[in-house]
PDB file of C-alpha atoms and ligand atoms in Angstrom:
ATOM      1  CA  UNK A   1      70.569  70.054  98.488  1.00 95.00           C
ATOM      2  CA  UNK A   2      71.275  70.679 102.162  1.00 97.00           C
ATOM      3  CA  UNK A   3      74.505  69.140 103.550  1.00 98.00           C
ATOM      4  CA  UNK A   4      74.079  66.675 106.427  1.00 98.00           C
ATOM      5  CA  UNK A   5      76.239  64.323 108.442  1.00 98.00           C
ATOM      6  CA  UNK A   6      75.036  60.725 108.064  1.00 98.00           C
ATOM      7  CA  UNK A   7      75.783  58.565 111.113  1.00 99.00           C
ATOM      8  CA  UNK A   8      75.080  54.826 111.248  1.00 98.00           C
ATOM      9  CA  UNK A   9      74.568  52.887 114.458  1.00 98.00           C
ATOM     10  CA  UNK A  10      73.404  56.035 116.240  1.00 98.00           C
ATOM     11  CA  UNK A  11      70.823  54.243 118.405  1.00 98.00           C
ATOM     12  CA  UNK A  12      73.339  53.370 121.133  1.00 98.00           C
ATOM     13  CA  UNK A  13      76.914  53.423 122.388  1.00 98.00           C
ATOM     14  CA  UNK A  14      79.637  55.179 120.424  1.00 98.00           C
ATOM     15  CA  UNK A  15      77.292  56.101 117.543  1.00 98.00           C
ATOM     16  CA  UNK A  16      74.871  57.986 119.802  1.00 98.00           C
ATOM     17  CA  UNK A  17      77.805  59.915 121.281  1.00 98.00           C
ATOM     18  CA  UNK A  18      79.225  60.637 117.826  1.00 98.00           C
ATOM     19  CA  UNK A  19      75.813  62.115 116.972  1.00 98.00           C
ATOM     20  CA  UNK A  20      75.947  64.362 120.052  1.00 98.00           C
ATOM     21  CA  UNK A  21      79.537  65.401 119.234  1.00 98.00           C
ATOM     22  CA  UNK A  22      78.764  66.290 115.593  1.00 98.00           C
ATOM     23  CA  UNK A  23      75.570  68.137 116.637  1.00 98.00           C
ATOM     24  CA  UNK A  24      77.512  70.109 119.259  1.00 98.00           C
ATOM     25  CA  UNK A  25      79.868  71.252 116.486  1.00 98.00           C
ATOM     26  CA  UNK A  26      76.997  72.560 114.355  1.00 98.00           C
ATOM     27  CA  UNK A  27      76.407  69.619 112.004  1.00 98.00           C
ATOM     28  CA  UNK A  28      72.870  68.788 110.883  1.00 98.00           C
ATOM     29  CA  UNK A  29      72.386  65.041 111.181  1.00 98.00           C
ATOM     30  CA  UNK A  30      70.753  62.005 109.628  1.00 98.00           C
ATOM     31  CA  UNK A  31      70.687  59.107 112.092  1.00 98.00           C
ATOM     32  CA  UNK A  32      70.541  55.506 110.867  1.00 98.00           C
ATOM     33  CA  UNK A  33      69.988  52.212 112.753  1.00 98.00           C
ATOM     34  CA  UNK A  34      67.216  49.622 113.030  1.00 98.00           C
ATOM     35  CA  UNK A  35      65.606  50.910 116.272  1.00 98.00           C
ATOM     36  CA  UNK A  36      63.634  54.007 115.228  1.00 98.00           C
ATOM     37  CA  UNK A  37      62.362  54.604 118.786  1.00 98.00           C
ATOM     38  CA  UNK A  38      65.926  54.982 120.076  1.00 98.00           C
ATOM     39  CA  UNK A  39      66.897  57.241 117.165  1.00 98.00           C
ATOM     40  CA  UNK A  40      63.847  59.436 117.728  1.00 98.00           C
ATOM     41  CA  UNK A  41      64.621  59.729 121.471  1.00 98.00           C
ATOM     42  CA  UNK A  42      68.177  60.823 120.611  1.00 98.00           C
ATOM     43  CA  UNK A  43      66.896  63.255 117.959  1.00 98.00           C
ATOM     44  CA  UNK A  44      64.552  64.786 120.591  1.00 98.00           C
ATOM     45  CA  UNK A  45      67.468  65.110 123.049  1.00 98.00           C
ATOM     46  CA  UNK A  46      69.634  66.828 120.445  1.00 98.00           C
ATOM     47  CA  UNK A  47      66.778  69.219 119.586  1.00 98.00           C
ATOM     48  CA  UNK A  48      66.240  69.961 123.306  1.00 98.00           C
ATOM     49  CA  UNK A  49      69.919  70.912 123.533  1.00 97.00           C
ATOM     50  CA  UNK A  50      69.199  73.680 121.004  1.00 97.00           C
ATOM     51  CA  UNK A  51      70.410  72.011 117.786  1.00 98.00           C
ATOM     52  CA  UNK A  52      68.384  71.259 114.645  1.00 98.00           C
ATOM     53  CA  UNK A  53      66.420  68.015 115.112  1.00 98.00           C
ATOM     54  CA  UNK A  54      68.163  65.183 113.204  1.00 98.00           C
ATOM     55  CA  UNK A  55      66.349  63.226 110.506  1.00 98.00           C
ATOM     56  CA  UNK A  56      65.789  59.605 111.488  1.00 98.00           C
ATOM     57  CA  UNK A  57      66.062  56.799 108.939  1.00 98.00           C
ATOM     58  CA  UNK A  58      65.310  53.322 110.283  1.00 98.00           C
ATOM     59  CA  UNK A  59      67.268  50.816 108.232  1.00 98.00           C
ATOM     60  CA  UNK A  60      68.695  47.327 108.552  1.00 98.00           C
ATOM     61  CA  UNK A  61      72.090  47.754 106.913  1.00 98.00           C
ATOM     62  CA  UNK A  62      72.555  44.005 106.559  1.00 98.00           C
ATOM     63  CA  UNK A  63      69.972  44.150 103.761  1.00 98.00           C
ATOM     64  CA  UNK A  64      71.437  44.366 100.258  1.00 97.00           C
ATOM     65  CA  UNK A  65      69.239  47.277  99.169  1.00 98.00           C
ATOM     66  CA  UNK A  66      69.608  49.307 102.392  1.00 98.00           C
ATOM     67  CA  UNK A  67      72.126  51.855 101.121  1.00 98.00           C
ATOM     68  CA  UNK A  68      70.276  52.431  97.836  1.00 98.00           C
ATOM     69  CA  UNK A  69      67.106  53.089  99.847  1.00 98.00           C
ATOM     70  CA  UNK A  70      68.941  55.541 102.140  1.00 98.00           C
ATOM     71  CA  UNK A  71      70.318  57.390  99.105  1.00 98.00           C
ATOM     72  CA  UNK A  72      66.811  57.603  97.604  1.00 98.00           C
ATOM     73  CA  UNK A  73      65.314  58.884 100.896  1.00 98.00           C
ATOM     74  CA  UNK A  74      68.000  61.559 101.179  1.00 98.00           C
ATOM     75  CA  UNK A  75      67.260  62.654  97.612  1.00 98.00           C
ATOM     76  CA  UNK A  76      63.552  62.991  98.441  1.00 98.00           C
ATOM     77  CA  UNK A  77      64.415  65.072 101.521  1.00 98.00           C
ATOM     78  CA  UNK A  78      66.772  67.209  99.395  1.00 98.00           C
ATOM     79  CA  UNK A  79      69.706  66.295 101.630  1.00 98.00           C
ATOM     80  CA  UNK A  80      73.210  65.191 100.702  1.00 98.00           C
ATOM     81  CA  UNK A  81      76.010  64.039 103.017  1.00 98.00           C
ATOM     82  CA  UNK A  82      79.019  66.254 103.586  1.00 98.00           C
ATOM     83  CA  UNK A  83      80.208  63.811 106.246  1.00 98.00           C
ATOM     84  CA  UNK A  84      79.577  60.051 106.521  1.00 98.00           C
ATOM     85  CA  UNK A  85      80.255  58.213 109.775  1.00 99.00           C
ATOM     86  CA  UNK A  86      80.207  54.426 109.405  1.00 99.00           C
ATOM     87  CA  UNK A  87      79.880  53.305 113.000  1.00 98.00           C
ATOM     88  CA  UNK A  88      77.263  50.490 112.944  1.00 98.00           C
ATOM     89  CA  UNK A  89      78.850  47.149 113.661  1.00 98.00           C
ATOM     90  CA  UNK A  90      78.805  44.124 115.935  1.00 98.00           C
ATOM     91  CA  UNK A  91      80.970  41.196 116.982  1.00 98.00           C
ATOM     92  CA  UNK A  92      80.361  37.606 118.082  1.00 97.00           C
ATOM     93  CA  UNK A  93      82.484  35.627 120.493  1.00 96.00           C
ATOM     94  CA  UNK A  94      83.107  31.917 120.047  1.00 96.00           C
ATOM     95  CA  UNK A  95      84.592  29.345 117.682  1.00 96.00           C
ATOM     96  CA  UNK A  96      84.048  30.470 114.098  1.00 97.00           C
ATOM     97  CA  UNK A  97      83.259  26.832 113.222  1.00 98.00           C
ATOM     98  CA  UNK A  98      80.407  26.587 115.702  1.00 97.00           C
ATOM     99  CA  UNK A  99      78.978  30.125 115.788  1.00 97.00           C
ATOM    100  CA  UNK A 100      75.916  30.605 113.597  1.00 98.00           C
ATOM    101  CA  UNK A 101      77.215  30.935 110.048  1.00 98.00           C
ATOM    102  CA  UNK A 102      74.441  33.228 108.777  1.00 98.00           C
ATOM    103  CA  UNK A 103      75.002  35.570 111.712  1.00 98.00           C
ATOM    104  CA  UNK A 104      78.722  35.702 110.953  1.00 98.00           C
ATOM    105  CA  UNK A 105      78.007  36.423 107.281  1.00 98.00           C
ATOM    106  CA  UNK A 106      75.532  39.106 108.397  1.00 98.00           C
ATOM    107  CA  UNK A 107      78.391  40.661 110.371  1.00 98.00           C
ATOM    108  CA  UNK A 108      80.389  40.891 107.155  1.00 98.00           C
ATOM    109  CA  UNK A 109      77.359  42.411 105.394  1.00 98.00           C
ATOM    110  CA  UNK A 110      77.166  45.136 108.070  1.00 98.00           C
ATOM    111  CA  UNK A 111      80.776  45.731 109.161  1.00 98.00           C
ATOM    112  CA  UNK A 112      82.252  45.440 105.648  1.00 98.00           C
ATOM    113  CA  UNK A 113      79.706  45.535 102.820  1.00 98.00           C
ATOM    114  CA  UNK A 114      77.420  48.326 104.041  1.00 98.00           C
ATOM    115  CA  UNK A 115      80.414  50.349 105.260  1.00 98.00           C
ATOM    116  CA  UNK A 116      82.062  50.050 101.852  1.00 98.00           C
ATOM    117  CA  UNK A 117      78.901  50.954  99.962  1.00 98.00           C
ATOM    118  CA  UNK A 118      78.161  53.955 102.205  1.00 98.00           C
ATOM    119  CA  UNK A 119      81.767  55.131 101.882  1.00 98.00           C
ATOM    120  CA  UNK A 120      81.657  55.051  98.084  1.00 98.00           C
ATOM    121  CA  UNK A 121      78.062  56.094  97.344  1.00 98.00           C
ATOM    122  CA  UNK A 122      78.427  59.706  98.481  1.00 98.00           C
ATOM    123  CA  UNK A 123      81.969  60.476  97.311  1.00 98.00           C
ATOM    124  CA  UNK A 124      80.827  63.282  94.981  1.00 98.00           C
ATOM    125  CA  UNK A 125      78.890  65.168  97.642  1.00 98.00           C
ATOM    126  CA  UNK A 126      81.659  64.614 100.228  1.00 98.00           C
ATOM    127  CA  UNK A 127      84.067  66.119  97.728  1.00 98.00           C
ATOM    128  CA  UNK A 128      81.767  69.003  96.722  1.00 97.00           C
ATOM    129  CA  UNK A 129      81.453  70.021 100.382  1.00 98.00           C
ATOM    130  CA  UNK A 130      85.112  69.285 101.214  1.00 97.00           C
ATOM    131  CA  UNK A 131      83.768  67.044 103.982  1.00 98.00           C
ATOM    132  CA  UNK A 132      84.871  63.768 105.464  1.00 98.00           C
ATOM    133  CA  UNK A 133      84.481  60.052 106.095  1.00 98.00           C
ATOM    134  CA  UNK A 134      84.931  58.509 109.549  1.00 98.00           C
ATOM    135  CA  UNK A 135      84.959  54.704 109.616  1.00 98.00           C
ATOM    136  CA  UNK A 136      84.883  52.995 113.000  1.00 98.00           C
ATOM    137  CA  UNK A 137      87.381  50.134 113.080  1.00 98.00           C
ATOM    138  CA  UNK A 138      88.882  48.907 116.373  1.00 98.00           C
ATOM    139  CA  UNK A 139      92.230  48.045 117.914  1.00 96.00           C
ATOM    140  CA  UNK A 140      91.066  44.541 116.888  1.00 95.00           C
ATOM    141  CA  UNK A 141      92.093  45.633 113.379  1.00 96.00           C
ATOM    142  CA  UNK A 142      95.761  45.259 114.237  1.00 95.00           C
ATOM    143  CA  UNK A 143      95.895  41.474 114.677  1.00 92.00           C
ATOM    144  CA  UNK A 144      93.918  38.270 114.031  1.00 93.00           C
ATOM    145  CA  UNK A 145      91.420  37.393 116.788  1.00 94.00           C
ATOM    146  CA  UNK A 146      90.930  33.730 117.637  1.00 94.00           C
ATOM    147  CA  UNK A 147      87.640  33.603 119.525  1.00 94.00           C
ATOM    148  CA  UNK A 148      86.268  36.486 117.450  1.00 96.00           C
ATOM    149  CA  UNK A 149      87.831  35.528 114.120  1.00 97.00           C
ATOM    150  CA  UNK A 150      85.303  37.077 111.733  1.00 98.00           C
ATOM    151  CA  UNK A 151      84.933  40.264 113.798  1.00 98.00           C
ATOM    152  CA  UNK A 152      88.666  40.941 113.919  1.00 97.00           C
ATOM    153  CA  UNK A 153      88.939  40.223 110.184  1.00 98.00           C
ATOM    154  CA  UNK A 154      86.137  42.701 109.414  1.00 98.00           C
ATOM    155  CA  UNK A 155      87.936  45.387 111.398  1.00 98.00           C
ATOM    156  CA  UNK A 156      91.247  44.656 109.636  1.00 98.00           C
ATOM    157  CA  UNK A 157      89.338  45.274 106.394  1.00 98.00           C
ATOM    158  CA  UNK A 158      87.885  48.559 107.698  1.00 98.00           C
ATOM    159  CA  UNK A 159      91.337  49.801 108.686  1.00 98.00           C
ATOM    160  CA  UNK A 160      92.993  48.772 105.417  1.00 98.00           C
ATOM    161  CA  UNK A 161      90.184  50.153 103.233  1.00 98.00           C
ATOM    162  CA  UNK A 162      90.013  53.437 105.139  1.00 98.00           C
ATOM    163  CA  UNK A 163      93.768  54.049 105.098  1.00 98.00           C
ATOM    164  CA  UNK A 164      93.759  53.487 101.332  1.00 98.00           C
ATOM    165  CA  UNK A 165      90.847  55.926 100.849  1.00 98.00           C
ATOM    166  CA  UNK A 166      92.685  58.483 103.000  1.00 98.00           C
ATOM    167  CA  UNK A 167      95.417  58.459 100.384  1.00 97.00           C
ATOM    168  CA  UNK A 168      93.155  58.152  97.305  1.00 97.00           C
ATOM    169  CA  UNK A 169      90.820  60.965  98.372  1.00 97.00           C
ATOM    170  CA  UNK A 170      93.370  63.493  99.601  1.00 94.00           C
ATOM    171  CA  UNK A 171      93.236  65.107  96.148  1.00 95.00           C
ATOM    172  CA  UNK A 172      89.423  65.338  96.327  1.00 97.00           C
ATOM    173  CA  UNK A 173      89.535  67.453  99.492  1.00 97.00           C
ATOM    174  CA  UNK A 174      87.892  64.745 101.619  1.00 98.00           C
ATOM    175  CA  UNK A 175      89.186  64.005 105.118  1.00 98.00           C
ATOM    176  CA  UNK A 176      89.243  60.246 105.780  1.00 98.00           C
ATOM    177  CA  UNK A 177      89.938  58.663 109.168  1.00 98.00           C
ATOM    178  CA  UNK A 178      89.734  55.235 110.761  1.00 98.00           C
ATOM    179  CA  UNK A 179      88.742  55.423 114.435  1.00 98.00           C
ATOM    180  CA  UNK A 180      90.201  52.539 116.453  1.00 98.00           C
ATOM    181  CA  UNK A 181      88.642  52.310 119.914  1.00 98.00           C
ATOM    182  CA  UNK A 182      89.804  49.801 122.496  1.00 96.00           C
ATOM    183  CA  UNK A 183      87.317  48.473 125.053  1.00 95.00           C
ATOM    184  CA  UNK A 184      84.246  50.702 125.483  1.00 96.00           C
ATOM    185  CA  UNK A 185      81.321  49.670 127.732  1.00 95.00           C
ATOM    186  CA  UNK A 186      78.277  49.716 125.405  1.00 97.00           C
ATOM    187  CA  UNK A 187      75.662  47.242 124.168  1.00 96.00           C
ATOM    188  CA  UNK A 188      78.450  45.715 122.050  1.00 96.00           C
ATOM    189  CA  UNK A 189      79.474  43.253 124.797  1.00 94.00           C
ATOM    190  CA  UNK A 190      75.957  41.830 125.298  1.00 92.00           C
ATOM    191  CA  UNK A 191      75.434  41.437 121.545  1.00 94.00           C
ATOM    192  CA  UNK A 192      78.804  39.644 121.257  1.00 95.00           C
ATOM    193  CA  UNK A 193      78.017  37.404 124.269  1.00 91.00           C
ATOM    194  CA  UNK A 194      81.158  38.573 126.031  1.00 90.00           C
ATOM    195  CA  UNK A 195      82.231  40.447 129.120  1.00 86.00           C
ATOM    196  CA  UNK A 196      85.092  42.914 129.182  1.00 81.00           C
ATOM    197  CA  UNK A 197      88.007  41.137 130.908  1.00 78.00           C
ATOM    198  CA  UNK A 198      89.277  42.732 134.145  1.00 79.00           C
ATOM    199  CA  UNK A 199      92.496  43.845 132.426  1.00 77.00           C
ATOM    200  CA  UNK A 200      90.434  45.823 129.890  1.00 82.00           C
ATOM    201  CA  UNK A 201      89.392  48.209 132.684  1.00 82.00           C
ATOM    202  CA  UNK A 202      92.889  49.721 132.513  1.00 84.00           C
ATOM    203  CA  UNK A 203      92.377  50.937 128.952  1.00 89.00           C
ATOM    204  CA  UNK A 204      88.573  51.225 128.863  1.00 94.00           C
ATOM    205  CA  UNK A 205      87.153  54.604 127.779  1.00 96.00           C
ATOM    206  CA  UNK A 206      83.557  55.881 127.959  1.00 97.00           C
ATOM    207  CA  UNK A 207      81.737  56.221 124.621  1.00 98.00           C
ATOM    208  CA  UNK A 208      81.471  60.030 124.790  1.00 98.00           C
ATOM    209  CA  UNK A 209      85.259  60.314 125.170  1.00 98.00           C
ATOM    210  CA  UNK A 210      85.824  57.959 122.217  1.00 98.00           C
ATOM    211  CA  UNK A 211      83.376  59.959 120.111  1.00 98.00           C
ATOM    212  CA  UNK A 212      85.122  63.253 120.881  1.00 98.00           C
ATOM    213  CA  UNK A 213      88.538  61.734 120.071  1.00 98.00           C
ATOM    214  CA  UNK A 214      87.108  60.436 116.771  1.00 98.00           C
ATOM    215  CA  UNK A 215      85.578  63.796 115.883  1.00 98.00           C
ATOM    216  CA  UNK A 216      88.772  65.698 116.665  1.00 98.00           C
ATOM    217  CA  UNK A 217      90.953  63.192 114.780  1.00 98.00           C
ATOM    218  CA  UNK A 218      88.778  63.423 111.663  1.00 98.00           C
ATOM    219  CA  UNK A 219      88.758  67.209 111.699  1.00 98.00           C
ATOM    220  CA  UNK A 220      92.554  67.226 112.075  1.00 98.00           C
ATOM    221  CA  UNK A 221      92.767  64.962 109.005  1.00 97.00           C
ATOM    222  CA  UNK A 222      94.404  62.122 110.953  1.00 98.00           C
ATOM    223  CA  UNK A 223      94.541  58.830 108.994  1.00 98.00           C
ATOM    224  CA  UNK A 224      94.299  56.441 111.961  1.00 98.00           C
ATOM    225  CA  UNK A 225      92.876  57.609 115.282  1.00 98.00           C
ATOM    226  CA  UNK A 226      93.594  55.196 118.131  1.00 98.00           C
ATOM    227  CA  UNK A 227      91.511  56.273 121.133  1.00 96.00           C
ATOM    228  CA  UNK A 228      93.542  56.767 124.316  1.00 93.00           C
ATOM    229  CA  UNK A 229      97.164  56.328 125.373  1.00 94.00           C
ATOM    230  CA  UNK A 230      96.705  52.775 126.714  1.00 92.00           C
ATOM    231  CA  UNK A 231      95.207  51.671 123.395  1.00 93.00           C
ATOM    232  CA  UNK A 232      97.968  53.424 121.430  1.00 94.00           C
ATOM    233  CA  UNK A 233     100.555  51.406 123.367  1.00 93.00           C
ATOM    234  CA  UNK A 234      98.521  48.197 122.899  1.00 90.00           C
ATOM    235  CA  UNK A 235      98.085  48.869 119.171  1.00 91.00           C
ATOM    236  CA  UNK A 236     101.819  49.465 118.622  1.00 91.00           C
ATOM    237  CA  UNK A 237     102.579  46.222 120.438  1.00 88.00           C
ATOM    238  CA  UNK A 238     100.002  44.339 118.324  1.00 87.00           C
ATOM    239  CA  UNK A 239     101.447  45.755 115.117  1.00 85.00           C
ATOM    240  CA  UNK A 240     105.013  44.725 115.813  1.00 86.00           C
ATOM    241  CA  UNK A 241     104.970  41.694 118.157  1.00 87.00           C
ATOM    242  CA  UNK A 242     105.157  38.288 116.400  1.00 88.00           C
ATOM    243  CA  UNK A 243     101.670  36.922 115.691  1.00 85.00           C
ATOM    244  CA  UNK A 244     102.752  33.428 116.767  1.00 85.00           C
ATOM    245  CA  UNK A 245     103.104  34.762 120.319  1.00 83.00           C
ATOM    246  CA  UNK A 246     100.089  37.034 120.251  1.00 85.00           C
ATOM    247  CA  UNK A 247      97.517  34.575 118.908  1.00 87.00           C
ATOM    248  CA  UNK A 248      97.549  32.468 122.091  1.00 83.00           C
ATOM    249  CA  UNK A 249      97.441  35.538 124.311  1.00 81.00           C
ATOM    250  CA  UNK A 250      94.532  37.024 122.372  1.00 80.00           C
ATOM    251  CA  UNK A 251      92.442  33.810 122.244  1.00 81.00           C
ATOM    252  CA  UNK A 252      89.261  34.871 124.023  1.00 71.00           C
ATOM    253  CA  UNK A 253      87.469  31.537 123.945  1.00 70.00           C
ATOM    254  CA  UNK A 254      86.856  29.826 127.237  1.00 54.00           C
ATOM    255  CA  UNK A 255      86.154  26.194 128.047  1.00 45.00           C
ATOM    256  CA  UNK A 256      86.474  22.989 126.090  1.00 37.00           C
ATOM    257  CA  UNK A 257      86.627  24.518 122.611  1.00 43.00           C
ATOM    258  CA  UNK A 258      89.854  26.374 123.368  1.00 47.00           C
ATOM    259  CA  UNK A 259      92.631  24.870 121.325  1.00 45.00           C
ATOM    260  CA  UNK A 260      95.872  25.378 123.210  1.00 38.00           C
TER     261      UNK A 260
HETATM  262  N1  NAP B   1      82.376  48.696 122.409  1.00 52.25           N
HETATM  263  C1  NAP B   1      83.629  48.362 122.136  1.00 52.25           C
HETATM  264  O1  NAP B   1      84.370  47.856 123.005  1.00 52.25           O
HETATM  265  C2  NAP B   1      84.177  48.626 120.754  1.00 52.25           C
HETATM  266  C3  NAP B   1      85.569  48.584 120.579  1.00 52.25           C
HETATM  267  C4  NAP B   1      86.096  48.828 119.332  1.00 52.25           C
HETATM  268  C5  NAP B   1      85.260  49.106 118.254  1.00 52.25           C
HETATM  269  N2  NAP B   1      83.910  49.137 118.441  1.00 52.25           N
HETATM  270  C6  NAP B   1      83.082  49.418 117.266  1.00 52.25           C
HETATM  271  O2  NAP B   1      82.305  50.564 117.533  1.00 52.25           O
HETATM  272  C7  NAP B   1      81.125  50.543 116.738  1.00 52.25           C
HETATM  273  C8  NAP B   1      79.943  50.894 117.613  1.00 52.25           C
HETATM  274  O3  NAP B   1      79.798  49.876 118.584  1.00 52.25           O
HETATM  275  P1  NAP B   1      79.249  50.151 120.064  1.00 52.25           P
HETATM  276  O4  NAP B   1      80.293  49.690 121.001  1.00 52.25           O
HETATM  277  O5  NAP B   1      78.707  51.505 120.182  1.00 52.25           O
HETATM  278  O6  NAP B   1      78.096  49.051 120.100  1.00 52.25           O
HETATM  279  P2  NAP B   1      76.512  49.155 120.288  1.00 52.25           P
HETATM  280  O7  NAP B   1      76.182  49.978 121.475  1.00 52.25           O
HETATM  281  O8  NAP B   1      76.031  47.737 120.234  1.00 52.25           O
HETATM  282  O9  NAP B   1      76.039  49.933 118.989  1.00 52.25           O
HETATM  283  C9  NAP B   1      75.985  49.319 117.728  1.00 52.25           C
HETATM  284  C10 NAP B   1      75.131  50.156 116.804  1.00 52.25           C
HETATM  285  O10 NAP B   1      75.077  49.494 115.522  1.00 52.25           O
HETATM  286  C11 NAP B   1      73.707  49.425 115.112  1.00 52.25           C
HETATM  287  N3  NAP B   1      73.448  48.249 114.278  1.00 52.25           N
HETATM  288  C12 NAP B   1      73.673  46.952 114.605  1.00 52.25           C
HETATM  289  N4  NAP B   1      73.239  46.154 113.615  1.00 52.25           N
HETATM  290  C13 NAP B   1      72.717  46.961 112.660  1.00 52.25           C
HETATM  291  C14 NAP B   1      72.085  46.740 111.406  1.00 52.25           C
HETATM  292  N5  NAP B   1      71.894  45.491 110.933  1.00 52.25           N
HETATM  293  N6  NAP B   1      71.665  47.799 110.688  1.00 52.25           N
HETATM  294  C15 NAP B   1      71.838  49.063 111.162  1.00 52.25           C
HETATM  295  N7  NAP B   1      72.431  49.343 112.341  1.00 52.25           N
HETATM  296  C16 NAP B   1      72.844  48.299 113.079  1.00 52.25           C
HETATM  297  C17 NAP B   1      72.931  49.336 116.423  1.00 52.25           C
HETATM  298  O11 NAP B   1      71.604  49.807 116.234  1.00 52.25           O
HETATM  299  P3  NAP B   1      70.276  48.918 116.087  1.00 52.25           P
HETATM  300  O12 NAP B   1      70.438  47.723 116.972  1.00 52.25           O
HETATM  301  O13 NAP B   1      69.203  49.862 116.526  1.00 52.25           O
HETATM  302  O14 NAP B   1      70.180  48.583 114.648  1.00 52.25           O
HETATM  303  C18 NAP B   1      73.711  50.303 117.304  1.00 52.25           C
HETATM  304  O15 NAP B   1      73.269  51.620 117.083  1.00 52.25           O
HETATM  305  C19 NAP B   1      81.075  49.156 116.095  1.00 52.25           C
HETATM  306  O16 NAP B   1      81.501  49.223 114.770  1.00 52.25           O
HETATM  307  C20 NAP B   1      82.050  48.345 116.940  1.00 52.25           C
HETATM  308  O17 NAP B   1      82.617  47.284 116.210  1.00 52.25           O
HETATM  309  C21 NAP B   1      83.356  48.915 119.663  1.00 52.25           C
END
């Protein structure tokens, strides 16, 4: 079985840049997302840059059987992951009570369930190759997020789960890191029906920079990788400031629904 780096959410934003970063460091890739056309365009680009062309697996990770199908396809291709990068994810802005409930549950299926299943499914091959697991959380993981309640909660899960695996898997020779980006201009904002607030510009980083920071942090064996100095300061503040104060400041809802 040939070792490959499996990257989810590679059809845009941070995931596409993570694919370029891993390819540039000599990793052979399997790219996963729903939009096969985007994945194939990225695979062509990576091949044009002189790297092996990545395999493309179109998959909707909100589906219960998605990870089992990916595992079966890899087996058929005689590939096994030495690195897994769980990057696919989305958020939704608004009152949790009025946002579409199925969409919010779908967010949990993607951001939490699929990430957990992909993390655990390949543990033996990650260990055999002394590889790694990079899970993309967010600085949203460090506090509750009124206005994006389910999203922030999913990222708190990703951070907690990943830090625990970092400890559990140290003895298996697997590097495990949680990447916590702050604001990054990608398709994320349109999908979440939000705009980056003006203040976010001060700590915003481009997706390629975030990807490189994530790659380097994983390879160094860093447990939690907060991308950028501004976000490190923000994350420390979020960790230690009283939630009672922060919850009002963080509330991203606008208009009549905002409960102040
Ligand atoms: N942008 C930010 O400000 C920011 C900050 C902190 C953390 N993050 C995290 O970074 C990660 C990447 O986000 P991004 O900013 O790069 O956003 P993005 O440009 O919207 O990319 C999201 C990726 O997830 C994939 N995806 C969405 N739903 C999927 C599904 N059901 N099945 C499979 N793949 C799916 C998308 O591909 P398809 O649509 O083709 O399926 C896309 O490739 C997310 O986990 C996000 O929470 C982002």
